[in-house]
PDB file of C-alpha atoms in Angstrom:
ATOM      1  CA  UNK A   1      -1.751 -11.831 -17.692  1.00  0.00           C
ATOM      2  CA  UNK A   2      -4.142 -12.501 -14.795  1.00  0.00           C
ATOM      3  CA  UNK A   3      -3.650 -11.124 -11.561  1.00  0.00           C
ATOM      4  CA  UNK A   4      -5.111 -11.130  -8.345  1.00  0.00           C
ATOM      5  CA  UNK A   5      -4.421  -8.424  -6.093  1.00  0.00           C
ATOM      6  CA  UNK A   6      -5.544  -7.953  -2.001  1.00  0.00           C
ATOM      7  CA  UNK A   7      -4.660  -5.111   0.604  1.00  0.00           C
ATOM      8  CA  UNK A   8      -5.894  -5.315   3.922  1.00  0.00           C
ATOM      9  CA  UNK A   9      -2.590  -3.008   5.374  1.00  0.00           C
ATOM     10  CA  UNK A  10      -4.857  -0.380   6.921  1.00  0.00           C
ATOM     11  CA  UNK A  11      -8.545   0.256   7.748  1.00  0.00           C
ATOM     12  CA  UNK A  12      -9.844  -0.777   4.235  1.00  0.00           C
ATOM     13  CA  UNK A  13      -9.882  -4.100   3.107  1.00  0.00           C
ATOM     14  CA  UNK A  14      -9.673  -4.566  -0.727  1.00  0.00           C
ATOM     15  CA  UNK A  15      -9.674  -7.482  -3.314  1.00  0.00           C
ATOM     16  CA  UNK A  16      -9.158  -6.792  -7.025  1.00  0.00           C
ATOM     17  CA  UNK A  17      -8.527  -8.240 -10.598  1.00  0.00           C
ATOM     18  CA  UNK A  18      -6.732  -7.320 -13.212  1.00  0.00           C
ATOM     19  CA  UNK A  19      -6.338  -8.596 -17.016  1.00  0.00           C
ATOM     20  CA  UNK A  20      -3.918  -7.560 -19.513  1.00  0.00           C
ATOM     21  CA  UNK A  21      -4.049  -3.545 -17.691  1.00  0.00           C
ATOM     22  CA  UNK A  22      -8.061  -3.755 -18.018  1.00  0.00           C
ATOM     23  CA  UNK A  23      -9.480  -3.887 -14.346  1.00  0.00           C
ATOM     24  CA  UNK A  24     -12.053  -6.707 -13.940  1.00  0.00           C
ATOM     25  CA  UNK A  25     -13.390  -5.973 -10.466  1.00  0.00           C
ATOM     26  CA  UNK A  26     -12.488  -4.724  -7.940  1.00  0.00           C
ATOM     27  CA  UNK A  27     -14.478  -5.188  -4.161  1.00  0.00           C
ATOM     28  CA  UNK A  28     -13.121  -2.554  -1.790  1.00  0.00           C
ATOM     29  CA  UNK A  29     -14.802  -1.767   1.993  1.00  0.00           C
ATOM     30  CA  UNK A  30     -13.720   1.069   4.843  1.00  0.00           C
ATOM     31  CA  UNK A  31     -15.970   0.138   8.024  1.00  0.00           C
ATOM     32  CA  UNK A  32     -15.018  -0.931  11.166  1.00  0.00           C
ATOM     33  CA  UNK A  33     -15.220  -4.954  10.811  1.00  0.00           C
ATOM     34  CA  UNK A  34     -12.334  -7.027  10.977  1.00  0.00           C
ATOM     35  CA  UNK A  35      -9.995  -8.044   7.543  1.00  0.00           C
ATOM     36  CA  UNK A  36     -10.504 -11.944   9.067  1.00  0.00           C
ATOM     37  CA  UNK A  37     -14.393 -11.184   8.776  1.00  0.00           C
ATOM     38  CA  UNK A  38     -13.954  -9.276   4.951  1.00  0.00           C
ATOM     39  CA  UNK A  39     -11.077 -10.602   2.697  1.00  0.00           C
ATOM     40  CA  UNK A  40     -12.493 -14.503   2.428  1.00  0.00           C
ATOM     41  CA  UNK A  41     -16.384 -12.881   1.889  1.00  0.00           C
ATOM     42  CA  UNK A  42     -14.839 -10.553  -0.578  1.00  0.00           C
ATOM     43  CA  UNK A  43     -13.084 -12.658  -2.525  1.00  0.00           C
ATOM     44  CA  UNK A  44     -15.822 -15.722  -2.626  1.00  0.00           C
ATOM     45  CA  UNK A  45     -18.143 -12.959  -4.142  1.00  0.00           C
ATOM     46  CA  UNK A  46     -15.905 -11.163  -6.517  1.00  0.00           C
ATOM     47  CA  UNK A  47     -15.188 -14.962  -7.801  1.00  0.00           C
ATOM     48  CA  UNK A  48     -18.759 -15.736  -8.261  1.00  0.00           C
ATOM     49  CA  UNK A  49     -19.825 -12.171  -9.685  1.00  0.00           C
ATOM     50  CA  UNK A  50     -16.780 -12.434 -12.615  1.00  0.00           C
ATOM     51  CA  UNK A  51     -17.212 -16.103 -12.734  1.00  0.00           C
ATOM     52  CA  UNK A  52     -13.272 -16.377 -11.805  1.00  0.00           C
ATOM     53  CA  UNK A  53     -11.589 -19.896 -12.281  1.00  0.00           C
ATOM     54  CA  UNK A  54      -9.038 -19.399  -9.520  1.00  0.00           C
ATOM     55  CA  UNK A  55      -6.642 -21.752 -11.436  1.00  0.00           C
ATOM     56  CA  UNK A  56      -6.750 -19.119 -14.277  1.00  0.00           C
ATOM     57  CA  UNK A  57      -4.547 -16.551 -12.738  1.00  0.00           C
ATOM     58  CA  UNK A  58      -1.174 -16.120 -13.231  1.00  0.00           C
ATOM     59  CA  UNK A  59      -0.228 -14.851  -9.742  1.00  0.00           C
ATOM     60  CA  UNK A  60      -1.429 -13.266  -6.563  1.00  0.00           C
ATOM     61  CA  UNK A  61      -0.429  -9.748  -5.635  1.00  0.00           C
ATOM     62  CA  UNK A  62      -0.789  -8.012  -1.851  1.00  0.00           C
ATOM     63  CA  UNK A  63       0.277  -5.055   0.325  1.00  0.00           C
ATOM     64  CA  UNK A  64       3.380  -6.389   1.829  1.00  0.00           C
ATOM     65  CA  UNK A  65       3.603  -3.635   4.157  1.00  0.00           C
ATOM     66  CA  UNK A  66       4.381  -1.236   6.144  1.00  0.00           C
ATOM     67  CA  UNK A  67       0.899  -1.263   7.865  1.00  0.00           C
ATOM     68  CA  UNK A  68      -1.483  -2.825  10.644  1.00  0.00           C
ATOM     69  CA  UNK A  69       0.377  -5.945  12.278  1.00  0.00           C
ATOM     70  CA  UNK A  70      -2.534  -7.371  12.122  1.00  0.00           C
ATOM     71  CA  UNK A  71      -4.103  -6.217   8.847  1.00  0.00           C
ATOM     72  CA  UNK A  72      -1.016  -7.454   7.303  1.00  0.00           C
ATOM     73  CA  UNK A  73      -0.901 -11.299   8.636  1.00  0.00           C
ATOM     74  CA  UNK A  74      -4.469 -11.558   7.528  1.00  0.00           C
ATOM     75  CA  UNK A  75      -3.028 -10.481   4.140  1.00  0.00           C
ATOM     76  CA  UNK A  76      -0.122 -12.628   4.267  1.00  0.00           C
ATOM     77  CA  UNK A  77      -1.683 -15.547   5.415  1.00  0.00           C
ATOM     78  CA  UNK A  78      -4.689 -15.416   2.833  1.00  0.00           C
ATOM     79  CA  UNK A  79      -2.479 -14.794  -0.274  1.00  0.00           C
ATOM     80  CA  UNK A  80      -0.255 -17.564   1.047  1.00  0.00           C
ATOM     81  CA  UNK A  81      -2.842 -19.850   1.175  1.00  0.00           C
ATOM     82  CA  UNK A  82      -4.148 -19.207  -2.101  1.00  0.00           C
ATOM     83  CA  UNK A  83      -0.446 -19.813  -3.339  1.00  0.00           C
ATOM     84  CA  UNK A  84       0.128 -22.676  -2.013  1.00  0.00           C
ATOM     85  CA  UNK A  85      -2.871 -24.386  -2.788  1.00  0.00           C
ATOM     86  CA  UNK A  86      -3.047 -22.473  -6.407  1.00  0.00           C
ATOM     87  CA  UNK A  87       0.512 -23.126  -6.972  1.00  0.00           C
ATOM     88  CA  UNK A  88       0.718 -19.469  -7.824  1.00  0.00           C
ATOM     89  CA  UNK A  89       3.818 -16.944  -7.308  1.00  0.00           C
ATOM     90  CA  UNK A  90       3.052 -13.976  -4.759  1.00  0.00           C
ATOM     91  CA  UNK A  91       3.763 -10.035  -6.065  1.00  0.00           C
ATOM     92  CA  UNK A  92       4.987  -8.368  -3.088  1.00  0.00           C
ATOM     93  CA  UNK A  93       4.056  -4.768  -3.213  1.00  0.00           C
ATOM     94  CA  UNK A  94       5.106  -2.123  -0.702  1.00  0.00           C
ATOM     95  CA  UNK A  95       2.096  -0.559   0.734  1.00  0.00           C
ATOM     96  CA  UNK A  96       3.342   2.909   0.291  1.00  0.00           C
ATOM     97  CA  UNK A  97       3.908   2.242  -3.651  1.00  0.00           C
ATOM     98  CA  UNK A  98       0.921   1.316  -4.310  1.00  0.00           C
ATOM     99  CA  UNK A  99      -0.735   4.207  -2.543  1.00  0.00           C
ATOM    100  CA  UNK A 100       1.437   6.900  -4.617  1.00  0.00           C
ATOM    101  CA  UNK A 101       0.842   4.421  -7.489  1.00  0.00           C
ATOM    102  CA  UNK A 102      -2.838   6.131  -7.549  1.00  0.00           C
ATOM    103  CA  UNK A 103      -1.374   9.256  -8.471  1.00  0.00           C
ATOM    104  CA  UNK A 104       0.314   8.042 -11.862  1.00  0.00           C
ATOM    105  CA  UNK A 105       1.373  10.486 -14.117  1.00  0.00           C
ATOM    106  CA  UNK A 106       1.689  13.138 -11.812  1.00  0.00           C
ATOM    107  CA  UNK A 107       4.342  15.800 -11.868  1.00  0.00           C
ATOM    108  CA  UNK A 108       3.621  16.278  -8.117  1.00  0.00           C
ATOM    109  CA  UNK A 109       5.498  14.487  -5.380  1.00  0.00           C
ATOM    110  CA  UNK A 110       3.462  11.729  -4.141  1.00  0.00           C
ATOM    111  CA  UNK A 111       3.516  11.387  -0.296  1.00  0.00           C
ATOM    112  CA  UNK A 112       1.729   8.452   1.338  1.00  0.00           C
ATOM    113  CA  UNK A 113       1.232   8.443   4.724  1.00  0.00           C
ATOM    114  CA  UNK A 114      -0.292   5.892   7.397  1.00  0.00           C
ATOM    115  CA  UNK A 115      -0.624   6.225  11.433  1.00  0.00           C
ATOM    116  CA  UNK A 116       2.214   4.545  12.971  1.00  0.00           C
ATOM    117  CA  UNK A 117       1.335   5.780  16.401  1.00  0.00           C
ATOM    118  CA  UNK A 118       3.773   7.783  18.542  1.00  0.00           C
ATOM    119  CA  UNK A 119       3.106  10.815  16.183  1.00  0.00           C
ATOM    120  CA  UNK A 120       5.057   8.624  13.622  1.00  0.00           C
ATOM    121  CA  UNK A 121       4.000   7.548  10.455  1.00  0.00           C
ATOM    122  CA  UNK A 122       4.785   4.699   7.761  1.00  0.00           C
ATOM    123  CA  UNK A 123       5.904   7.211   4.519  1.00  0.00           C
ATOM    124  CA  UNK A 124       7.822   7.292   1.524  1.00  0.00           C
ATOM    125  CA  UNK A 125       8.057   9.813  -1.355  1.00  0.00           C
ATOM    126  CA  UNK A 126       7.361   9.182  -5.101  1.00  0.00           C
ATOM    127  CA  UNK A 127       7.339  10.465  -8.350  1.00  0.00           C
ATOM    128  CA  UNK A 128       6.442   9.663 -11.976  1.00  0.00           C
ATOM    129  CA  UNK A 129       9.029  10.404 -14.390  1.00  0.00           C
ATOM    130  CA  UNK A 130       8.692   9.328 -18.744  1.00  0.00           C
ATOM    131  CA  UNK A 131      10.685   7.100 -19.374  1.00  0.00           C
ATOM    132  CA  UNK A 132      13.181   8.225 -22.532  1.00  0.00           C
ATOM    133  CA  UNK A 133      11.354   7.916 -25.943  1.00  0.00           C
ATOM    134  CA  UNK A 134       8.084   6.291 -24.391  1.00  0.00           C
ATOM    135  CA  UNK A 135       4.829   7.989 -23.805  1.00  0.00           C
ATOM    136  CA  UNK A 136       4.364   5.646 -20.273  1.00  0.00           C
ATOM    137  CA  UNK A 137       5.157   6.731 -17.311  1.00  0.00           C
ATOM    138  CA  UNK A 138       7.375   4.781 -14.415  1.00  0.00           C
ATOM    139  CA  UNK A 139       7.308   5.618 -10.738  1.00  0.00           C
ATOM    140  CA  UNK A 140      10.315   6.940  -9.224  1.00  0.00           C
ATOM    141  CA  UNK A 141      11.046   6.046  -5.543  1.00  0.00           C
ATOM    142  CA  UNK A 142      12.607  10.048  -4.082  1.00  0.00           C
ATOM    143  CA  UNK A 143      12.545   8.231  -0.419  1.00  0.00           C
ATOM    144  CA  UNK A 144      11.975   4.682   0.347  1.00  0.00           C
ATOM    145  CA  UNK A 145       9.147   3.629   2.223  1.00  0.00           C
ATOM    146  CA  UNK A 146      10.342   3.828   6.505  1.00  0.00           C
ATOM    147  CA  UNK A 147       8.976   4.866   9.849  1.00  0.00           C
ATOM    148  CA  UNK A 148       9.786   8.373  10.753  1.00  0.00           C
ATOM    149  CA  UNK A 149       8.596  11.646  12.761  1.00  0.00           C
ATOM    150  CA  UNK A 150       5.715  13.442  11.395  1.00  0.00           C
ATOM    151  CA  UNK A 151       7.736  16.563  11.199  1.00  0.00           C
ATOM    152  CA  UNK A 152      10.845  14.736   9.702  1.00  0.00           C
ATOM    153  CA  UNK A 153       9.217  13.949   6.279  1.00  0.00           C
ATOM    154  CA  UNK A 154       7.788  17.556   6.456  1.00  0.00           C
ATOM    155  CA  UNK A 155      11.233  18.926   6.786  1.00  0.00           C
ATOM    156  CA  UNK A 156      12.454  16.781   3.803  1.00  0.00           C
ATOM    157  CA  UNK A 157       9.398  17.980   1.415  1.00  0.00           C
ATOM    158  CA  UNK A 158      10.476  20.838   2.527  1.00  0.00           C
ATOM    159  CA  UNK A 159      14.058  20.923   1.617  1.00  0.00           C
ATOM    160  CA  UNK A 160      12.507  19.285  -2.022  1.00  0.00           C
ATOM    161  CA  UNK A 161      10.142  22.266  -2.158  1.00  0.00           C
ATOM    162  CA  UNK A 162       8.364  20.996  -4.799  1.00  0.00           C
ATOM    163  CA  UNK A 163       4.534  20.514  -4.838  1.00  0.00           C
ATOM    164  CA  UNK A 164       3.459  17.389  -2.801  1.00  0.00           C
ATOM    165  CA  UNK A 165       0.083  15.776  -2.326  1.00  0.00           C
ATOM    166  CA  UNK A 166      -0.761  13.768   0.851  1.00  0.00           C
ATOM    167  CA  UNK A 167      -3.120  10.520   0.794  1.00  0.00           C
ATOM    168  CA  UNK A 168      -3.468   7.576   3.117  1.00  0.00           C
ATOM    169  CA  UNK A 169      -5.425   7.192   6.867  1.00  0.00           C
ATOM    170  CA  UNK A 170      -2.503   9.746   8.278  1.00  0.00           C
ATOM    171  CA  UNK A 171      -3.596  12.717   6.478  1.00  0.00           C
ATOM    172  CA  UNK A 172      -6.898  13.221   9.006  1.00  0.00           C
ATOM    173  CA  UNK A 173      -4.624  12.152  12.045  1.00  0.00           C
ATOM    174  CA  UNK A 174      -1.527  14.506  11.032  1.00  0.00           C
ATOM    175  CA  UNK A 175      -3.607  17.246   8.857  1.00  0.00           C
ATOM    176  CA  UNK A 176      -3.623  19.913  10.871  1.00  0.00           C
ATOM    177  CA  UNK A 177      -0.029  19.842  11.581  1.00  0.00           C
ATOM    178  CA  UNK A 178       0.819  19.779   7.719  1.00  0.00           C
ATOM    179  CA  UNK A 179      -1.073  22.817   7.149  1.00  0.00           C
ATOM    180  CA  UNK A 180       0.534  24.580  10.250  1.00  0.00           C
ATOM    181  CA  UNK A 181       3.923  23.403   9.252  1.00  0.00           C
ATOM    182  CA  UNK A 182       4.559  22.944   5.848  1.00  0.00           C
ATOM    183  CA  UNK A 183       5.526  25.713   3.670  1.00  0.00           C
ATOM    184  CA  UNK A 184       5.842  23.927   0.178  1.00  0.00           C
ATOM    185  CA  UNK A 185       2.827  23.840  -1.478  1.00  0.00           C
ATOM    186  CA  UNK A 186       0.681  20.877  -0.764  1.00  0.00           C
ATOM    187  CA  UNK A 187      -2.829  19.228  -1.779  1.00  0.00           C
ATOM    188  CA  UNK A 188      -5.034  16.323   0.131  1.00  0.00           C
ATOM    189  CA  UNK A 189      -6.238  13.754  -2.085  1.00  0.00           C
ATOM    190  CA  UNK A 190     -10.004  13.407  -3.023  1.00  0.00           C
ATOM    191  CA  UNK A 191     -12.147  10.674  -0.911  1.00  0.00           C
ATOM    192  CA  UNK A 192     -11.538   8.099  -4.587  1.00  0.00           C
ATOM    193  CA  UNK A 193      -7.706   7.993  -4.408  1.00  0.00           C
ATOM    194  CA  UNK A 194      -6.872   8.436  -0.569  1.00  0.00           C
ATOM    195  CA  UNK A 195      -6.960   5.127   1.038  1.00  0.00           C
ATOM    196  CA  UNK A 196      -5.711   1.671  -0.075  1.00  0.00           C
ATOM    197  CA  UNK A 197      -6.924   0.127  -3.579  1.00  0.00           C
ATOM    198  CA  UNK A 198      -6.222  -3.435  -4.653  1.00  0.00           C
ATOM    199  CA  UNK A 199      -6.921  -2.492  -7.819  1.00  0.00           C
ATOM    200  CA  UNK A 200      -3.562   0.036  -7.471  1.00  0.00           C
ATOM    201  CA  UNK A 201      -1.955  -2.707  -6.054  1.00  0.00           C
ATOM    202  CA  UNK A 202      -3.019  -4.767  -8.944  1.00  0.00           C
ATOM    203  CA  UNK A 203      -1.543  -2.464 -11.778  1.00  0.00           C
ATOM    204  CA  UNK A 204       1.486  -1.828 -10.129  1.00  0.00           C
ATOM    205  CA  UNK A 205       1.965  -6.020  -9.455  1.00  0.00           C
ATOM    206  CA  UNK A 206       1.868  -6.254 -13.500  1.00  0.00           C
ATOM    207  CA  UNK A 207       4.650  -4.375 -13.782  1.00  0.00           C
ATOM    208  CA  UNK A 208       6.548  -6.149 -11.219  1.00  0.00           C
ATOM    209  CA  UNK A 209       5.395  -9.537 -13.002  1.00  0.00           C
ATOM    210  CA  UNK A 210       7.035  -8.570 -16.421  1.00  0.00           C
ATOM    211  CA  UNK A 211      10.377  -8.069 -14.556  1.00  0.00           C
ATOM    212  CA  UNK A 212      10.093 -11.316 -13.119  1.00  0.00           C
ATOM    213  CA  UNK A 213       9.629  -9.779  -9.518  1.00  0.00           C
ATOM    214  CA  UNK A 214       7.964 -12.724  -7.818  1.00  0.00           C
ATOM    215  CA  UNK A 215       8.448 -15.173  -5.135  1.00  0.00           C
ATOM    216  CA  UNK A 216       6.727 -18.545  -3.707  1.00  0.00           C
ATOM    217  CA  UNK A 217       3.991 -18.726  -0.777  1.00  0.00           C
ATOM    218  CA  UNK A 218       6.545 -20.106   0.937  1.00  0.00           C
ATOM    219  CA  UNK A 219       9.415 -17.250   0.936  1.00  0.00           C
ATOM    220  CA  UNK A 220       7.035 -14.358   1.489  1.00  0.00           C
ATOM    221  CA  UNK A 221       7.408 -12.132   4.661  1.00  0.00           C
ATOM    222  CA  UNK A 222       5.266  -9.343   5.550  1.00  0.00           C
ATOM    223  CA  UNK A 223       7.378  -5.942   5.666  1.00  0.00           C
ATOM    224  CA  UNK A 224       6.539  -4.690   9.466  1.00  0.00           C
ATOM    225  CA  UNK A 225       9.361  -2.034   9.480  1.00  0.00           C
ATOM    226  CA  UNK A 226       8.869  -1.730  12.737  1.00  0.00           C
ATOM    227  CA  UNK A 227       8.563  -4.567  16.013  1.00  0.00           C
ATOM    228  CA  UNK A 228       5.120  -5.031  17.205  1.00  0.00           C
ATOM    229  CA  UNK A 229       3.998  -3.160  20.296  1.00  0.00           C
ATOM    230  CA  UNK A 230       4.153  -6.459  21.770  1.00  0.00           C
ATOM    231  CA  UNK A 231       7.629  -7.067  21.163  1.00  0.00           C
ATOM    232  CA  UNK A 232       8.743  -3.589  22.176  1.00  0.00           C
ATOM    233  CA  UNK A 233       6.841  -4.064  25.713  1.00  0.00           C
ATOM    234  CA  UNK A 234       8.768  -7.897  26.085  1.00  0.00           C
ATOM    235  CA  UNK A 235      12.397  -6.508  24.661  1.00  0.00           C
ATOM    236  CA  UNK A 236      11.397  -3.470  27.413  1.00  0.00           C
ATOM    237  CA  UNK A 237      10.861  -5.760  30.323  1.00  0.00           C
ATOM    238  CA  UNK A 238      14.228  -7.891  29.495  1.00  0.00           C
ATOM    239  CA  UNK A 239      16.610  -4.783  29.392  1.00  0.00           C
ATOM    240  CA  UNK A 240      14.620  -3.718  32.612  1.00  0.00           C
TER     241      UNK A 240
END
């Protein structure tokens, strides 16, 4: 099993491989240049560096959201693309998954988190449970990924009061309230596991593959959660 995997949800764009569980490559950049200037670049050198027959794969993975609006169109578009002219399935993964999906194995609850603006953020909670006679692992969805308050998911790790740790581009926006308002024990990921991964995105996508969790070019949607600012100004002006 060959898949290609791509997140450009947030700041970092990211473009990975992944054979039979053994990451191949993996080409991941944080700066402040545009996913329409990075993902194409990215992939075009990963190919050539791995010598990649694009035919080869057996599907295409990406961050289906939550996430930038536009981050996640650039994402949509390119894996749609590469589907329809591949004749490839797509792996939708939820951005939030494969964030806490960096934290496999963990006893800890997982909490991603990502600026939504408006002091809210895109979050869900995870786990990692062993699954009954098996020495793997599977990731356990506590809350599913949504838009909420800051404080609201606080008060709900709260309530858990089990040990949580934080990762994604929300923890330097919102950090300062966590540590003045949380009271269950809590931990910020290291600089290697706290922003997006395609490689993540990747591992998790196999998974979804053997269950037969795919769907055409065609039939993928981005997951906004949420309307665009845009479309919140224009529904605005029309109740005004």
């Amino acid at each position: 099993m060959k898949i290609l995997a791509l997140d450009s949800s947030g700041l970092v764009a990211s473009a990975a491989v992944v054979q039979d569980g053994v990451l191949t490559a993996e080409y991941t950049v944080n700066y402040k240049i545009t996913h329409s200037q990075t993902l194409l670049p990215m992939l075009q050198e990963l190919k050539e560096m791995i010598e990649l027959d694009l035919d080869t794969i057996d599907a295409i993975a990406l961050a289906a959201g939550p996430g930038s609006f536009t981050g996640l169109r650039i994402g949509s578009a390119t894996a749609k693309g590469l589907g329809l002219a591949l004749d490839k399935p797509l792996i939708e993964v939820p951005t939030l998954a494969g964030l806490a999906y960096h934290f496999w194995g963990s006893e800890k609850l997982i909490c991603p988190l990502m600026d939504a603006r408006r002091n809210q953020v895109y979050t869900g909670i995870y786990t990692f449970e062993k699954e009954a006679g098996k020495s793997d692992y599977r990731m356990c969805t506590v809350k599913e990924q949504c838009a909420v308050d800051i404080q609201e998911i606080l008060d709900e790790l709260d309530n858990m009061g089990r040990e949580v740790i934080f990762l994604g581009d929300g923890v330097p926006v919102f950090k300062s309230v966590i540590e003045e308002r949380l009271k269950t024990p809590f931990a910020f990921a290291p600089a290697h596991l706290n922003r997006q991964r395609a490689a993540a995105v990747a591992a998790l996508a196999e998974i979804y593959y053997s269950e037969g969790r795919t769907v055409s070019a065609g039939e993928h949607r981005p997951e906004y959660l949420r309307l665009s600012q845009a479309e919140r100004e224009r529904l605005s002006q029309e109740k005004g």
